[in-house]
């Protein structure tokens, strides 16, 4: 299982940076985007994605930040976890993620994270390079994540969530 976790970690780490680089540059932000714009993301969400059951949660916006978590489960066991930070940054928003194995050993170096550059935010959508969150009704969200493997092949992972709190 540990080998699978490390292989998956390597795939995501290898895929994240090229996928981010392959996306068009973020458009300049005309006016500051307050985090309150995406308050709809706060709550606990469950659904399917990456071939397993997923759980994601976001705290309410507070002092320019929202903290979040994510876990992927397969065959009744955790595959990996993420700690996430959505924050106001340079007039827009920034998404920062740190990945962890089931035993909570980190994937990124101590002072590193996987960061997604801001593209846009609205009452129903939050877009970054390589990841988009879209509200699909009051209690549903769809997340599209674009990943590139070590051979340069890009795939789109779709997460279908329903609010459970």
mmCIF file with all atom_site columns, C-alpha atoms in Angstrom:
data_model
loop_
_atom_site.group_PDB
_atom_site.id
_atom_site.type_symbol
_atom_site.label_atom_id
_atom_site.label_alt_id
_atom_site.label_comp_id
_atom_site.label_asym_id
_atom_site.label_entity_id
_atom_site.label_seq_id
_atom_site.pdbx_PDB_ins_code
_atom_site.Cartn_x
_atom_site.Cartn_y
_atom_site.Cartn_z
_atom_site.occupancy
_atom_site.B_iso_or_equiv
_atom_site.pdbx_formal_charge
_atom_site.auth_seq_id
_atom_site.auth_comp_id
_atom_site.auth_asym_id
_atom_site.auth_atom_id
_atom_site.pdbx_PDB_model_num
ATOM 1   C CA . UNK A 1 1   ? 0.000   0.000  0.000   1.00 0.00 ? 1   UNK A CA 1
ATOM 2   C CA . UNK A 1 2   ? 2.864   2.342  0.874   1.00 0.00 ? 2   UNK A CA 1
ATOM 3   C CA . UNK A 1 3   ? 4.396   1.710  -2.573  1.00 0.00 ? 3   UNK A CA 1
ATOM 4   C CA . UNK A 1 4   ? 1.079   2.603  -4.204  1.00 0.00 ? 4   UNK A CA 1
ATOM 5   C CA . UNK A 1 5   ? 0.943   5.797  -2.128  1.00 0.00 ? 5   UNK A CA 1
ATOM 6   C CA . UNK A 1 6   ? 4.450   6.796  -3.154  1.00 0.00 ? 6   UNK A CA 1
ATOM 7   C CA . UNK A 1 7   ? 3.772   5.963  -6.806  1.00 0.00 ? 7   UNK A CA 1
ATOM 8   C CA . UNK A 1 8   ? 0.597   8.031  -6.708  1.00 0.00 ? 8   UNK A CA 1
ATOM 9   C CA . UNK A 1 9   ? 2.459   10.853 -4.947  1.00 0.00 ? 9   UNK A CA 1
ATOM 10  C CA . UNK A 1 10  ? 5.137   10.811 -7.619  1.00 0.00 ? 10  UNK A CA 1
ATOM 11  C CA . UNK A 1 11  ? 2.515   10.890 -10.374 1.00 0.00 ? 11  UNK A CA 1
ATOM 12  C CA . UNK A 1 12  ? 0.762   13.894 -8.850  1.00 0.00 ? 12  UNK A CA 1
ATOM 13  C CA . UNK A 1 13  ? 3.957   15.763 -8.066  1.00 0.00 ? 13  UNK A CA 1
ATOM 14  C CA . UNK A 1 14  ? 5.321   15.159 -11.548 1.00 0.00 ? 14  UNK A CA 1
ATOM 15  C CA . UNK A 1 15  ? 1.994   16.051 -13.087 1.00 0.00 ? 15  UNK A CA 1
ATOM 16  C CA . UNK A 1 16  ? 1.128   19.154 -11.080 1.00 0.00 ? 16  UNK A CA 1
ATOM 17  C CA . UNK A 1 17  ? 3.910   21.510 -12.155 1.00 0.00 ? 17  UNK A CA 1
ATOM 18  C CA . UNK A 1 18  ? 3.710   20.762 -15.893 1.00 0.00 ? 18  UNK A CA 1
ATOM 19  C CA . UNK A 1 19  ? -0.085  20.992 -15.828 1.00 0.00 ? 19  UNK A CA 1
ATOM 20  C CA . UNK A 1 20  ? 0.144   24.380 -14.215 1.00 0.00 ? 20  UNK A CA 1
ATOM 21  C CA . UNK A 1 21  ? 2.757   25.559 -16.674 1.00 0.00 ? 21  UNK A CA 1
ATOM 22  C CA . UNK A 1 22  ? 0.734   24.295 -19.630 1.00 0.00 ? 22  UNK A CA 1
ATOM 23  C CA . UNK A 1 23  ? -2.263  26.460 -18.761 1.00 0.00 ? 23  UNK A CA 1
ATOM 24  C CA . UNK A 1 24  ? -2.713  29.957 -20.186 1.00 0.00 ? 24  UNK A CA 1
ATOM 25  C CA . UNK A 1 25  ? -1.377  32.741 -18.006 1.00 0.00 ? 25  UNK A CA 1
ATOM 26  C CA . UNK A 1 26  ? -3.895  34.137 -15.552 1.00 0.00 ? 26  UNK A CA 1
ATOM 27  C CA . UNK A 1 27  ? -5.589  37.306 -16.745 1.00 0.00 ? 27  UNK A CA 1
ATOM 28  C CA . UNK A 1 28  ? -4.669  40.467 -14.844 1.00 0.00 ? 28  UNK A CA 1
ATOM 29  C CA . UNK A 1 29  ? -7.078  41.163 -11.986 1.00 0.00 ? 29  UNK A CA 1
ATOM 30  C CA . UNK A 1 30  ? -8.888  44.469 -12.530 1.00 0.00 ? 30  UNK A CA 1
ATOM 31  C CA . UNK A 1 31  ? -10.080 44.953 -8.939  1.00 0.00 ? 31  UNK A CA 1
ATOM 32  C CA . UNK A 1 32  ? -9.487  43.070 -5.704  1.00 0.00 ? 32  UNK A CA 1
ATOM 33  C CA . UNK A 1 33  ? -11.524 39.892 -5.298  1.00 0.00 ? 33  UNK A CA 1
ATOM 34  C CA . UNK A 1 34  ? -12.719 39.382 -1.721  1.00 0.00 ? 34  UNK A CA 1
ATOM 35  C CA . UNK A 1 35  ? -12.794 35.831 -0.428  1.00 0.00 ? 35  UNK A CA 1
ATOM 36  C CA . UNK A 1 36  ? -16.447 36.396 0.515   1.00 0.00 ? 36  UNK A CA 1
ATOM 37  C CA . UNK A 1 37  ? -17.176 35.982 -3.222  1.00 0.00 ? 37  UNK A CA 1
ATOM 38  C CA . UNK A 1 38  ? -16.685 32.232 -2.819  1.00 0.00 ? 38  UNK A CA 1
ATOM 39  C CA . UNK A 1 39  ? -18.270 31.741 0.622   1.00 0.00 ? 39  UNK A CA 1
ATOM 40  C CA . UNK A 1 40  ? -20.510 29.164 -1.137  1.00 0.00 ? 40  UNK A CA 1
ATOM 41  C CA . UNK A 1 41  ? -17.552 26.751 -1.046  1.00 0.00 ? 41  UNK A CA 1
ATOM 42  C CA . UNK A 1 42  ? -17.622 26.577 2.785   1.00 0.00 ? 42  UNK A CA 1
ATOM 43  C CA . UNK A 1 43  ? -19.011 23.350 4.233   1.00 0.00 ? 43  UNK A CA 1
ATOM 44  C CA . UNK A 1 44  ? -18.433 19.606 4.116   1.00 0.00 ? 44  UNK A CA 1
ATOM 45  C CA . UNK A 1 45  ? -18.716 17.842 0.771   1.00 0.00 ? 45  UNK A CA 1
ATOM 46  C CA . UNK A 1 46  ? -18.720 14.169 -0.244  1.00 0.00 ? 46  UNK A CA 1
ATOM 47  C CA . UNK A 1 47  ? -18.656 12.553 -3.640  1.00 0.00 ? 47  UNK A CA 1
ATOM 48  C CA . UNK A 1 48  ? -16.714 10.605 -6.193  1.00 0.00 ? 48  UNK A CA 1
ATOM 49  C CA . UNK A 1 49  ? -13.490 11.345 -8.036  1.00 0.00 ? 49  UNK A CA 1
ATOM 50  C CA . UNK A 1 50  ? -10.141 9.815  -8.995  1.00 0.00 ? 50  UNK A CA 1
ATOM 51  C CA . UNK A 1 51  ? -11.707 6.366  -8.943  1.00 0.00 ? 51  UNK A CA 1
ATOM 52  C CA . UNK A 1 52  ? -12.758 6.513  -5.307  1.00 0.00 ? 52  UNK A CA 1
ATOM 53  C CA . UNK A 1 53  ? -14.833 8.167  -2.618  1.00 0.00 ? 53  UNK A CA 1
ATOM 54  C CA . UNK A 1 54  ? -13.768 11.707 -1.711  1.00 0.00 ? 54  UNK A CA 1
ATOM 55  C CA . UNK A 1 55  ? -14.421 14.011 1.218   1.00 0.00 ? 55  UNK A CA 1
ATOM 56  C CA . UNK A 1 56  ? -13.611 17.719 1.163   1.00 0.00 ? 56  UNK A CA 1
ATOM 57  C CA . UNK A 1 57  ? -14.305 20.488 3.634   1.00 0.00 ? 57  UNK A CA 1
ATOM 58  C CA . UNK A 1 58  ? -13.822 24.235 3.758   1.00 0.00 ? 58  UNK A CA 1
ATOM 59  C CA . UNK A 1 59  ? -14.029 26.640 6.698   1.00 0.00 ? 59  UNK A CA 1
ATOM 60  C CA . UNK A 1 60  ? -15.886 29.931 6.362   1.00 0.00 ? 60  UNK A CA 1
ATOM 61  C CA . UNK A 1 61  ? -13.776 32.849 5.111   1.00 0.00 ? 61  UNK A CA 1
ATOM 62  C CA . UNK A 1 62  ? -11.987 34.567 7.983   1.00 0.00 ? 62  UNK A CA 1
ATOM 63  C CA . UNK A 1 63  ? -9.417  37.357 7.818   1.00 0.00 ? 63  UNK A CA 1
ATOM 64  C CA . UNK A 1 64  ? -8.739  36.736 4.114   1.00 0.00 ? 64  UNK A CA 1
ATOM 65  C CA . UNK A 1 65  ? -8.271  32.962 4.347   1.00 0.00 ? 65  UNK A CA 1
ATOM 66  C CA . UNK A 1 66  ? -10.259 29.727 4.096   1.00 0.00 ? 66  UNK A CA 1
ATOM 67  C CA . UNK A 1 67  ? -8.673  26.489 5.322   1.00 0.00 ? 67  UNK A CA 1
ATOM 68  C CA . UNK A 1 68  ? -9.680  23.200 3.725   1.00 0.00 ? 68  UNK A CA 1
ATOM 69  C CA . UNK A 1 69  ? -9.010  19.475 3.689   1.00 0.00 ? 69  UNK A CA 1
ATOM 70  C CA . UNK A 1 70  ? -9.455  16.606 1.215   1.00 0.00 ? 70  UNK A CA 1
ATOM 71  C CA . UNK A 1 71  ? -9.183  12.809 1.468   1.00 0.00 ? 71  UNK A CA 1
ATOM 72  C CA . UNK A 1 72  ? -9.400  10.172 -1.266  1.00 0.00 ? 72  UNK A CA 1
ATOM 73  C CA . UNK A 1 73  ? -10.582 6.709  -0.156  1.00 0.00 ? 73  UNK A CA 1
ATOM 74  C CA . UNK A 1 74  ? -10.382 3.479  -2.165  1.00 0.00 ? 74  UNK A CA 1
ATOM 75  C CA . UNK A 1 75  ? -11.452 0.053  -0.930  1.00 0.00 ? 75  UNK A CA 1
ATOM 76  C CA . UNK A 1 76  ? -12.390 1.586  2.424   1.00 0.00 ? 76  UNK A CA 1
ATOM 77  C CA . UNK A 1 77  ? -8.899  2.959  3.080   1.00 0.00 ? 77  UNK A CA 1
ATOM 78  C CA . UNK A 1 78  ? -7.396  6.442  2.721   1.00 0.00 ? 78  UNK A CA 1
ATOM 79  C CA . UNK A 1 79  ? -5.126  6.858  -0.312  1.00 0.00 ? 79  UNK A CA 1
ATOM 80  C CA . UNK A 1 80  ? -3.923  10.383 0.451   1.00 0.00 ? 80  UNK A CA 1
ATOM 81  C CA . UNK A 1 81  ? -4.903  13.623 2.218   1.00 0.00 ? 81  UNK A CA 1
ATOM 82  C CA . UNK A 1 82  ? -4.554  17.295 1.372   1.00 0.00 ? 82  UNK A CA 1
ATOM 83  C CA . UNK A 1 83  ? -4.489  20.405 3.522   1.00 0.00 ? 83  UNK A CA 1
ATOM 84  C CA . UNK A 1 84  ? -5.562  23.445 1.521   1.00 0.00 ? 84  UNK A CA 1
ATOM 85  C CA . UNK A 1 85  ? -5.400  27.195 1.953   1.00 0.00 ? 85  UNK A CA 1
ATOM 86  C CA . UNK A 1 86  ? -7.483  29.574 -0.132  1.00 0.00 ? 86  UNK A CA 1
ATOM 87  C CA . UNK A 1 87  ? -6.387  33.150 0.481   1.00 0.00 ? 87  UNK A CA 1
ATOM 88  C CA . UNK A 1 88  ? -6.601  36.688 -0.778  1.00 0.00 ? 88  UNK A CA 1
ATOM 89  C CA . UNK A 1 89  ? -3.346  37.398 -2.595  1.00 0.00 ? 89  UNK A CA 1
ATOM 90  C CA . UNK A 1 90  ? -2.127  40.160 -4.948  1.00 0.00 ? 90  UNK A CA 1
ATOM 91  C CA . UNK A 1 91  ? -5.640  41.441 -5.629  1.00 0.00 ? 91  UNK A CA 1
ATOM 92  C CA . UNK A 1 92  ? -6.989  37.975 -6.446  1.00 0.00 ? 92  UNK A CA 1
ATOM 93  C CA . UNK A 1 93  ? -7.098  34.615 -4.724  1.00 0.00 ? 93  UNK A CA 1
ATOM 94  C CA . UNK A 1 94  ? -4.519  31.869 -4.366  1.00 0.00 ? 94  UNK A CA 1
ATOM 95  C CA . UNK A 1 95  ? -4.971  28.160 -3.725  1.00 0.00 ? 95  UNK A CA 1
ATOM 96  C CA . UNK A 1 96  ? -2.140  26.363 -1.922  1.00 0.00 ? 96  UNK A CA 1
ATOM 97  C CA . UNK A 1 97  ? -2.141  22.607 -1.265  1.00 0.00 ? 97  UNK A CA 1
ATOM 98  C CA . UNK A 1 98  ? 0.080   20.261 0.714   1.00 0.00 ? 98  UNK A CA 1
ATOM 99  C CA . UNK A 1 99  ? -0.296  16.507 0.154   1.00 0.00 ? 99  UNK A CA 1
ATOM 100 C CA . UNK A 1 100 ? 0.125   13.730 2.723   1.00 0.00 ? 100 UNK A CA 1
ATOM 101 C CA . UNK A 1 101 ? 0.254   9.932  2.688   1.00 0.00 ? 101 UNK A CA 1
ATOM 102 C CA . UNK A 1 102 ? -2.237  8.071  4.905   1.00 0.00 ? 102 UNK A CA 1
ATOM 103 C CA . UNK A 1 103 ? 0.383   8.042  7.710   1.00 0.00 ? 103 UNK A CA 1
ATOM 104 C CA . UNK A 1 104 ? 0.556   11.881 7.351   1.00 0.00 ? 104 UNK A CA 1
ATOM 105 C CA . UNK A 1 105 ? 4.072   11.990 5.919   1.00 0.00 ? 105 UNK A CA 1
ATOM 106 C CA . UNK A 1 106 ? 4.261   14.915 3.521   1.00 0.00 ? 106 UNK A CA 1
ATOM 107 C CA . UNK A 1 107 ? 4.865   14.836 -0.216  1.00 0.00 ? 107 UNK A CA 1
ATOM 108 C CA . UNK A 1 108 ? 6.144   18.382 -0.649  1.00 0.00 ? 108 UNK A CA 1
ATOM 109 C CA . UNK A 1 109 ? 9.275   19.645 1.061   1.00 0.00 ? 109 UNK A CA 1
ATOM 110 C CA . UNK A 1 110 ? 8.690   21.348 4.400   1.00 0.00 ? 110 UNK A CA 1
ATOM 111 C CA . UNK A 1 111 ? 8.452   24.921 3.068   1.00 0.00 ? 111 UNK A CA 1
ATOM 112 C CA . UNK A 1 112 ? 6.813   24.037 -0.273  1.00 0.00 ? 112 UNK A CA 1
ATOM 113 C CA . UNK A 1 113 ? 3.249   23.660 -1.500  1.00 0.00 ? 113 UNK A CA 1
ATOM 114 C CA . UNK A 1 114 ? 1.506   23.073 -4.796  1.00 0.00 ? 114 UNK A CA 1
ATOM 115 C CA . UNK A 1 115 ? 0.093   26.486 -5.752  1.00 0.00 ? 115 UNK A CA 1
ATOM 116 C CA . UNK A 1 116 ? -2.580  27.316 -8.289  1.00 0.00 ? 116 UNK A CA 1
ATOM 117 C CA . UNK A 1 117 ? -2.669  30.775 -9.855  1.00 0.00 ? 117 UNK A CA 1
ATOM 118 C CA . UNK A 1 118 ? -5.945  32.672 -9.829  1.00 0.00 ? 118 UNK A CA 1
ATOM 119 C CA . UNK A 1 119 ? -7.973  33.101 -13.028 1.00 0.00 ? 119 UNK A CA 1
ATOM 120 C CA . UNK A 1 120 ? -11.445 34.280 -11.930 1.00 0.00 ? 120 UNK A CA 1
ATOM 121 C CA . UNK A 1 121 ? -14.147 34.150 -9.264  1.00 0.00 ? 121 UNK A CA 1
ATOM 122 C CA . UNK A 1 122 ? -17.898 34.692 -9.445  1.00 0.00 ? 122 UNK A CA 1
ATOM 123 C CA . UNK A 1 123 ? -21.049 33.847 -7.541  1.00 0.00 ? 123 UNK A CA 1
ATOM 124 C CA . UNK A 1 124 ? -20.935 30.313 -9.004  1.00 0.00 ? 124 UNK A CA 1
ATOM 125 C CA . UNK A 1 125 ? -17.379 29.582 -10.123 1.00 0.00 ? 125 UNK A CA 1
ATOM 126 C CA . UNK A 1 126 ? -13.822 29.772 -8.837  1.00 0.00 ? 126 UNK A CA 1
ATOM 127 C CA . UNK A 1 127 ? -11.123 29.165 -11.464 1.00 0.00 ? 127 UNK A CA 1
ATOM 128 C CA . UNK A 1 128 ? -7.393  28.679 -11.111 1.00 0.00 ? 128 UNK A CA 1
ATOM 129 C CA . UNK A 1 129 ? -4.856  27.288 -13.532 1.00 0.00 ? 129 UNK A CA 1
ATOM 130 C CA . UNK A 1 130 ? -5.532  23.553 -13.698 1.00 0.00 ? 130 UNK A CA 1
ATOM 131 C CA . UNK A 1 131 ? -8.512  23.524 -11.279 1.00 0.00 ? 131 UNK A CA 1
ATOM 132 C CA . UNK A 1 132 ? -12.037 24.930 -11.375 1.00 0.00 ? 132 UNK A CA 1
ATOM 133 C CA . UNK A 1 133 ? -14.738 24.805 -8.702  1.00 0.00 ? 133 UNK A CA 1
ATOM 134 C CA . UNK A 1 134 ? -18.307 25.311 -9.985  1.00 0.00 ? 134 UNK A CA 1
ATOM 135 C CA . UNK A 1 135 ? -21.440 25.577 -7.889  1.00 0.00 ? 135 UNK A CA 1
ATOM 136 C CA . UNK A 1 136 ? -24.154 23.408 -9.430  1.00 0.00 ? 136 UNK A CA 1
ATOM 137 C CA . UNK A 1 137 ? -27.063 24.362 -7.180  1.00 0.00 ? 137 UNK A CA 1
ATOM 138 C CA . UNK A 1 138 ? -27.150 25.193 -3.466  1.00 0.00 ? 138 UNK A CA 1
ATOM 139 C CA . UNK A 1 139 ? -25.847 21.798 -2.333  1.00 0.00 ? 139 UNK A CA 1
ATOM 140 C CA . UNK A 1 140 ? -23.713 20.554 -5.239  1.00 0.00 ? 140 UNK A CA 1
ATOM 141 C CA . UNK A 1 141 ? -20.314 21.458 -6.636  1.00 0.00 ? 141 UNK A CA 1
ATOM 142 C CA . UNK A 1 142 ? -18.275 20.086 -9.515  1.00 0.00 ? 142 UNK A CA 1
ATOM 143 C CA . UNK A 1 143 ? -14.493 20.321 -9.492  1.00 0.00 ? 143 UNK A CA 1
ATOM 144 C CA . UNK A 1 144 ? -12.451 19.882 -12.675 1.00 0.00 ? 144 UNK A CA 1
ATOM 145 C CA . UNK A 1 145 ? -8.771  19.122 -12.122 1.00 0.00 ? 145 UNK A CA 1
ATOM 146 C CA . UNK A 1 146 ? -6.363  18.887 -15.053 1.00 0.00 ? 146 UNK A CA 1
ATOM 147 C CA . UNK A 1 147 ? -3.341  16.647 -14.443 1.00 0.00 ? 147 UNK A CA 1
ATOM 148 C CA . UNK A 1 148 ? -0.391  15.826 -16.687 1.00 0.00 ? 148 UNK A CA 1
ATOM 149 C CA . UNK A 1 149 ? 1.420   12.508 -16.283 1.00 0.00 ? 149 UNK A CA 1
ATOM 150 C CA . UNK A 1 150 ? 5.141   11.936 -16.700 1.00 0.00 ? 150 UNK A CA 1
ATOM 151 C CA . UNK A 1 151 ? 4.617   11.280 -20.449 1.00 0.00 ? 151 UNK A CA 1
ATOM 152 C CA . UNK A 1 152 ? 2.962   14.658 -20.979 1.00 0.00 ? 152 UNK A CA 1
ATOM 153 C CA . UNK A 1 153 ? -0.574  13.274 -21.300 1.00 0.00 ? 153 UNK A CA 1
ATOM 154 C CA . UNK A 1 154 ? -3.168  15.597 -19.759 1.00 0.00 ? 154 UNK A CA 1
ATOM 155 C CA . UNK A 1 155 ? -6.279  14.126 -18.219 1.00 0.00 ? 155 UNK A CA 1
ATOM 156 C CA . UNK A 1 156 ? -9.261  15.785 -16.639 1.00 0.00 ? 156 UNK A CA 1
ATOM 157 C CA . UNK A 1 157 ? -10.433 14.479 -13.261 1.00 0.00 ? 157 UNK A CA 1
ATOM 158 C CA . UNK A 1 158 ? -14.001 15.409 -12.343 1.00 0.00 ? 158 UNK A CA 1
ATOM 159 C CA . UNK A 1 159 ? -15.242 15.427 -8.764  1.00 0.00 ? 159 UNK A CA 1
ATOM 160 C CA . UNK A 1 160 ? -19.006 15.468 -8.212  1.00 0.00 ? 160 UNK A CA 1
ATOM 161 C CA . UNK A 1 161 ? -19.834 16.641 -4.687  1.00 0.00 ? 161 UNK A CA 1
ATOM 162 C CA . UNK A 1 162 ? -22.956 17.007 -2.600  1.00 0.00 ? 162 UNK A CA 1
ATOM 163 C CA . UNK A 1 163 ? -23.064 19.101 0.564   1.00 0.00 ? 163 UNK A CA 1
ATOM 164 C CA . UNK A 1 164 ? -23.481 17.067 3.704   1.00 0.00 ? 164 UNK A CA 1
ATOM 165 C CA . UNK A 1 165 ? -23.079 19.986 6.154   1.00 0.00 ? 165 UNK A CA 1
#
